[in-house]
PDB file of N, CA and C in Angstrom:
ATOM      1  N   MET A 905      -5.480 -17.305 -15.705  1.00 50.00           N
ATOM      2  CA  MET A 905      -4.361 -18.232 -15.772  1.00 50.00           C
ATOM      3  C   MET A 905      -4.105 -18.790 -14.378  1.00 50.00           C
ATOM      4  N   GLU A 906      -3.940 -20.079 -14.265  1.00 59.00           N
ATOM      5  CA  GLU A 906      -3.660 -20.740 -12.995  1.00 59.00           C
ATOM      6  C   GLU A 906      -2.163 -20.689 -12.704  1.00 59.00           C
ATOM      7  N   TRP A 907      -1.819 -20.302 -11.515  1.00 64.00           N
ATOM      8  CA  TRP A 907      -0.421 -20.170 -11.114  1.00 64.00           C
ATOM      9  C   TRP A 907      -0.071 -21.233 -10.093  1.00 64.00           C
ATOM     10  N   THR A 908       0.076 -22.459 -10.538  1.00 65.00           N
ATOM     11  CA  THR A 908       0.390 -23.539  -9.615  1.00 65.00           C
ATOM     12  C   THR A 908       1.874 -23.823  -9.544  1.00 65.00           C
ATOM     13  N   PHE A 909       2.628 -23.448 -10.547  1.00 74.00           N
ATOM     14  CA  PHE A 909       4.046 -23.735 -10.613  1.00 74.00           C
ATOM     15  C   PHE A 909       4.269 -25.237 -10.434  1.00 74.00           C
ATOM     16  N   GLU A 910       3.388 -26.017 -11.036  1.00 80.00           N
ATOM     17  CA  GLU A 910       3.391 -27.478 -10.880  1.00 80.00           C
ATOM     18  C   GLU A 910       4.724 -28.113 -11.257  1.00 80.00           C
ATOM     19  N   GLU A 911       5.422 -27.549 -12.223  1.00 83.00           N
ATOM     20  CA  GLU A 911       6.710 -28.107 -12.621  1.00 83.00           C
ATOM     21  C   GLU A 911       7.784 -27.948 -11.545  1.00 83.00           C
ATOM     22  N   PHE A 912       7.498 -27.146 -10.513  1.00 82.00           N
ATOM     23  CA  PHE A 912       8.444 -26.927  -9.421  1.00 82.00           C
ATOM     24  C   PHE A 912       7.964 -27.581  -8.132  1.00 82.00           C
ATOM     25  N   LYS A 913       7.063 -28.536  -8.275  1.00 83.00           N
ATOM     26  CA  LYS A 913       6.468 -29.199  -7.121  1.00 83.00           C
ATOM     27  C   LYS A 913       7.521 -29.765  -6.181  1.00 83.00           C
ATOM     28  N   THR A 914       8.551 -30.397  -6.698  1.00 84.00           N
ATOM     29  CA  THR A 914       9.574 -30.986  -5.831  1.00 84.00           C
ATOM     30  C   THR A 914      10.318 -29.921  -5.032  1.00 84.00           C
ATOM     31  N   SER A 915      10.485 -28.747  -5.581  1.00 85.00           N
ATOM     32  CA  SER A 915      11.141 -27.662  -4.855  1.00 85.00           C
ATOM     33  C   SER A 915      10.272 -27.164  -3.706  1.00 85.00           C
ATOM     34  N   LEU A 916       8.972 -27.303  -3.850  1.00 88.00           N
ATOM     35  CA  LEU A 916       8.035 -26.785  -2.862  1.00 88.00           C
ATOM     36  C   LEU A 916       7.600 -27.829  -1.838  1.00 88.00           C
ATOM     37  N   ASP A 917       7.739 -29.104  -2.151  1.00 89.00           N
ATOM     38  CA  ASP A 917       7.193 -30.174  -1.314  1.00 89.00           C
ATOM     39  C   ASP A 917       7.691 -30.163   0.124  1.00 89.00           C
ATOM     40  N   GLY A 918       8.953 -29.889   0.353  1.00 92.00           N
ATOM     41  CA  GLY A 918       9.498 -29.963   1.698  1.00 92.00           C
ATOM     42  C   GLY A 918       9.251 -28.738   2.559  1.00 92.00           C
ATOM     43  N   LEU A 919       8.565 -27.756   2.017  1.00 93.00           N
ATOM     44  CA  LEU A 919       8.368 -26.501   2.737  1.00 93.00           C
ATOM     45  C   LEU A 919       7.172 -26.562   3.670  1.00 93.00           C
ATOM     46  N   HIS A 920       7.250 -25.800   4.739  1.00 95.00           N
ATOM     47  CA  HIS A 920       6.108 -25.607   5.637  1.00 95.00           C
ATOM     48  C   HIS A 920       4.963 -25.031   4.785  1.00 95.00           C
ATOM     49  N   PRO A 921       3.719 -25.425   5.045  1.00 93.00           N
ATOM     50  CA  PRO A 921       2.604 -24.925   4.216  1.00 93.00           C
ATOM     51  C   PRO A 921       2.532 -23.403   4.103  1.00 93.00           C
ATOM     52  N   ALA A 922       2.820 -22.695   5.175  1.00 95.00           N
ATOM     53  CA  ALA A 922       2.774 -21.233   5.119  1.00 95.00           C
ATOM     54  C   ALA A 922       3.878 -20.684   4.221  1.00 95.00           C
ATOM     55  N   VAL A 923       5.048 -21.294   4.275  1.00 96.00           N
ATOM     56  CA  VAL A 923       6.162 -20.875   3.432  1.00 96.00           C
ATOM     57  C   VAL A 923       5.845 -21.165   1.972  1.00 96.00           C
ATOM     58  N   LYS A 924       5.283 -22.325   1.722  1.00 93.00           N
ATOM     59  CA  LYS A 924       4.913 -22.712   0.355  1.00 93.00           C
ATOM     60  C   LYS A 924       3.924 -21.708  -0.239  1.00 93.00           C
ATOM     61  N   GLN A 925       2.894 -21.368   0.527  1.00 93.00           N
ATOM     62  CA  GLN A 925       1.885 -20.418   0.042  1.00 93.00           C
ATOM     63  C   GLN A 925       2.502 -19.050  -0.224  1.00 93.00           C
ATOM     64  N   LYS A 926       3.328 -18.588   0.700  1.00 96.00           N
ATOM     65  CA  LYS A 926       3.971 -17.281   0.545  1.00 96.00           C
ATOM     66  C   LYS A 926       4.916 -17.287  -0.649  1.00 96.00           C
ATOM     67  N   ALA A 927       5.664 -18.380  -0.826  1.00 95.00           N
ATOM     68  CA  ALA A 927       6.590 -18.495  -1.963  1.00 95.00           C
ATOM     69  C   ALA A 927       5.841 -18.399  -3.284  1.00 95.00           C
ATOM     70  N   LEU A 928       4.683 -19.058  -3.361  1.00 93.00           N
ATOM     71  CA  LEU A 928       3.882 -18.992  -4.586  1.00 93.00           C
ATOM     72  C   LEU A 928       3.367 -17.577  -4.828  1.00 93.00           C
ATOM     73  N   GLU A 929       2.937 -16.909  -3.775  1.00 95.00           N
ATOM     74  CA  GLU A 929       2.464 -15.527  -3.915  1.00 95.00           C
ATOM     75  C   GLU A 929       3.587 -14.624  -4.426  1.00 95.00           C
ATOM     76  N   ILE A 930       4.754 -14.762  -3.840  1.00 97.00           N
ATOM     77  CA  ILE A 930       5.901 -13.940  -4.240  1.00 97.00           C
ATOM     78  C   ILE A 930       6.293 -14.257  -5.682  1.00 97.00           C
ATOM     79  N   ALA A 931       6.343 -15.547  -6.016  1.00 95.00           N
ATOM     80  CA  ALA A 931       6.725 -15.948  -7.372  1.00 95.00           C
ATOM     81  C   ALA A 931       5.748 -15.409  -8.409  1.00 95.00           C
ATOM     82  N   LYS A 932       4.461 -15.491  -8.123  1.00 94.00           N
ATOM     83  CA  LYS A 932       3.456 -14.943  -9.040  1.00 94.00           C
ATOM     84  C   LYS A 932       3.704 -13.464  -9.284  1.00 94.00           C
ATOM     85  N   SER A 933       3.951 -12.758  -8.213  1.00 96.00           N
ATOM     86  CA  SER A 933       4.193 -11.323  -8.302  1.00 96.00           C
ATOM     87  C   SER A 933       5.431 -11.022  -9.142  1.00 96.00           C
ATOM     88  N   LEU A 934       6.487 -11.787  -8.934  1.00 97.00           N
ATOM     89  CA  LEU A 934       7.721 -11.560  -9.691  1.00 97.00           C
ATOM     90  C   LEU A 934       7.532 -11.822 -11.185  1.00 97.00           C
ATOM     91  N   VAL A 935       6.764 -12.840 -11.516  1.00 94.00           N
ATOM     92  CA  VAL A 935       6.516 -13.152 -12.927  1.00 94.00           C
ATOM     93  C   VAL A 935       5.700 -12.034 -13.579  1.00 94.00           C
ATOM     94  N   ILE A 936       4.667 -11.591 -12.879  1.00 94.00           N
ATOM     95  CA  ILE A 936       3.765 -10.578 -13.442  1.00 94.00           C
ATOM     96  C   ILE A 936       4.404  -9.195 -13.475  1.00 94.00           C
ATOM     97  N   GLU A 937       4.978  -8.787 -12.352  1.00 96.00           N
ATOM     98  CA  GLU A 937       5.441  -7.412 -12.218  1.00 96.00           C
ATOM     99  C   GLU A 937       6.872  -7.166 -12.715  1.00 96.00           C
ATOM    100  N   LYS A 938       7.711  -8.196 -12.635  1.00 97.00           N
ATOM    101  CA  LYS A 938       9.117  -7.973 -12.970  1.00 97.00           C
ATOM    102  C   LYS A 938       9.608  -8.868 -14.100  1.00 97.00           C
ATOM    103  N   ASN A 939       8.686  -9.574 -14.734  1.00 95.00           N
ATOM    104  CA  ASN A 939       9.001 -10.420 -15.885  1.00 95.00           C
ATOM    105  C   ASN A 939      10.060 -11.483 -15.604  1.00 95.00           C
ATOM    106  N   TYR A 940      10.074 -12.006 -14.385  1.00 96.00           N
ATOM    107  CA  TYR A 940      10.966 -13.122 -14.066  1.00 96.00           C
ATOM    108  C   TYR A 940      10.498 -14.362 -14.813  1.00 96.00           C
ATOM    109  N   THR A 941      11.415 -15.267 -15.105  1.00 94.00           N
ATOM    110  CA  THR A 941      11.001 -16.580 -15.599  1.00 94.00           C
ATOM    111  C   THR A 941      10.416 -17.325 -14.405  1.00 94.00           C
ATOM    112  N   LYS A 942       9.614 -18.347 -14.670  1.00 91.00           N
ATOM    113  CA  LYS A 942       9.028 -19.105 -13.569  1.00 91.00           C
ATOM    114  C   LYS A 942      10.112 -19.732 -12.694  1.00 91.00           C
ATOM    115  N   GLY A 943      11.170 -20.246 -13.308  1.00 93.00           N
ATOM    116  CA  GLY A 943      12.245 -20.876 -12.548  1.00 93.00           C
ATOM    117  C   GLY A 943      12.929 -19.912 -11.594  1.00 93.00           C
ATOM    118  N   ASN A 944      13.273 -18.750 -12.102  1.00 95.00           N
ATOM    119  CA  ASN A 944      13.914 -17.747 -11.256  1.00 95.00           C
ATOM    120  C   ASN A 944      12.954 -17.200 -10.210  1.00 95.00           C
ATOM    121  N   ALA A 945      11.693 -17.052 -10.586  1.00 95.00           N
ATOM    122  CA  ALA A 945      10.700 -16.528  -9.655  1.00 95.00           C
ATOM    123  C   ALA A 945      10.482 -17.482  -8.486  1.00 95.00           C
ATOM    124  N   ILE A 946      10.424 -18.776  -8.745  1.00 94.00           N
ATOM    125  CA  ILE A 946      10.178 -19.721  -7.663  1.00 94.00           C
ATOM    126  C   ILE A 946      11.387 -19.792  -6.732  1.00 94.00           C
ATOM    127  N   LYS A 947      12.589 -19.722  -7.274  1.00 95.00           N
ATOM    128  CA  LYS A 947      13.799 -19.718  -6.425  1.00 95.00           C
ATOM    129  C   LYS A 947      13.798 -18.492  -5.510  1.00 95.00           C
ATOM    130  N   GLU A 948      13.559 -17.348  -6.092  1.00 97.00           N
ATOM    131  CA  GLU A 948      13.520 -16.100  -5.323  1.00 97.00           C
ATOM    132  C   GLU A 948      12.361 -16.121  -4.329  1.00 97.00           C
ATOM    133  N   GLY A 949      11.227 -16.621  -4.776  1.00 97.00           N
ATOM    134  CA  GLY A 949      10.050 -16.703  -3.906  1.00 97.00           C
ATOM    135  C   GLY A 949      10.292 -17.576  -2.695  1.00 97.00           C
ATOM    136  N   ILE A 950      10.925 -18.727  -2.883  1.00 96.00           N
ATOM    137  CA  ILE A 950      11.226 -19.618  -1.762  1.00 96.00           C
ATOM    138  C   ILE A 950      12.179 -18.932  -0.792  1.00 96.00           C
ATOM    139  N   MET A 951      13.202 -18.316  -1.315  1.00 97.00           N
ATOM    140  CA  MET A 951      14.179 -17.651  -0.454  1.00 97.00           C
ATOM    141  C   MET A 951      13.518 -16.546   0.382  1.00 97.00           C
ATOM    142  N   LYS A 952      12.727 -15.701  -0.259  1.00 98.00           N
ATOM    143  CA  LYS A 952      12.072 -14.611   0.451  1.00 98.00           C
ATOM    144  C   LYS A 952      11.014 -15.118   1.424  1.00 98.00           C
ATOM    145  N   ALA A 953      10.300 -16.165   1.041  1.00 97.00           N
ATOM    146  CA  ALA A 953       9.265 -16.726   1.919  1.00 97.00           C
ATOM    147  C   ALA A 953       9.888 -17.358   3.157  1.00 97.00           C
ATOM    148  N   GLU A 954      11.026 -18.021   2.998  1.00 96.00           N
ATOM    149  CA  GLU A 954      11.704 -18.594   4.163  1.00 96.00           C
ATOM    150  C   GLU A 954      12.183 -17.492   5.099  1.00 96.00           C
ATOM    151  N   GLU A 955      12.712 -16.416   4.553  1.00 97.00           N
ATOM    152  CA  GLU A 955      13.127 -15.284   5.377  1.00 97.00           C
ATOM    153  C   GLU A 955      11.932 -14.704   6.129  1.00 97.00           C
ATOM    154  N   TRP A 956      10.819 -14.532   5.418  1.00 96.00           N
ATOM    155  CA  TRP A 956       9.587 -14.021   6.010  1.00 96.00           C
ATOM    156  C   TRP A 956       9.142 -14.916   7.163  1.00 96.00           C
ATOM    157  N   PHE A 957       9.151 -16.217   6.943  1.00 96.00           N
ATOM    158  CA  PHE A 957       8.691 -17.174   7.940  1.00 96.00           C
ATOM    159  C   PHE A 957       9.592 -17.157   9.177  1.00 96.00           C
ATOM    160  N   TYR A 958      10.886 -17.136   8.982  1.00 94.00           N
ATOM    161  CA  TYR A 958      11.810 -17.130  10.104  1.00 94.00           C
ATOM    162  C   TYR A 958      11.760 -15.815  10.861  1.00 94.00           C
ATOM    163  N   ASP A 959      11.500 -14.725  10.161  1.00 94.00           N
ATOM    164  CA  ASP A 959      11.335 -13.433  10.832  1.00 94.00           C
ATOM    165  C   ASP A 959      10.104 -13.433  11.749  1.00 94.00           C
ATOM    166  N   LEU A 960       9.106 -14.246  11.388  1.00 90.00           N
ATOM    167  CA  LEU A 960       7.913 -14.373  12.225  1.00 90.00           C
ATOM    168  C   LEU A 960       8.149 -15.283  13.433  1.00 90.00           C
ATOM    169  N   GLY A 961       9.260 -15.978  13.420  1.00 87.00           N
ATOM    170  CA  GLY A 961       9.578 -16.873  14.526  1.00 87.00           C
ATOM    171  C   GLY A 961       9.141 -18.301  14.276  1.00 87.00           C
ATOM    172  N   GLY A 962       8.915 -18.639  12.997  1.00 64.00           N
ATOM    173  CA  GLY A 962       8.425 -19.969  12.635  1.00 64.00           C
ATOM    174  C   GLY A 962       9.414 -21.021  12.567  1.00 64.00           C
TER     175      GLY A 962
END
């Protein structure tokens, strides 16, 4: 199954490429492991990825 989250493209477009990639990884994990809906997973993924990126000093 392809995990592009294409329906959330506008939510991801303004993100730094590293944040976008990390958000998708986190969202995939949340959908698979914790049964999140795609919408909730992408919101949570973006939030956590931004925190991750800023913690790195980005």
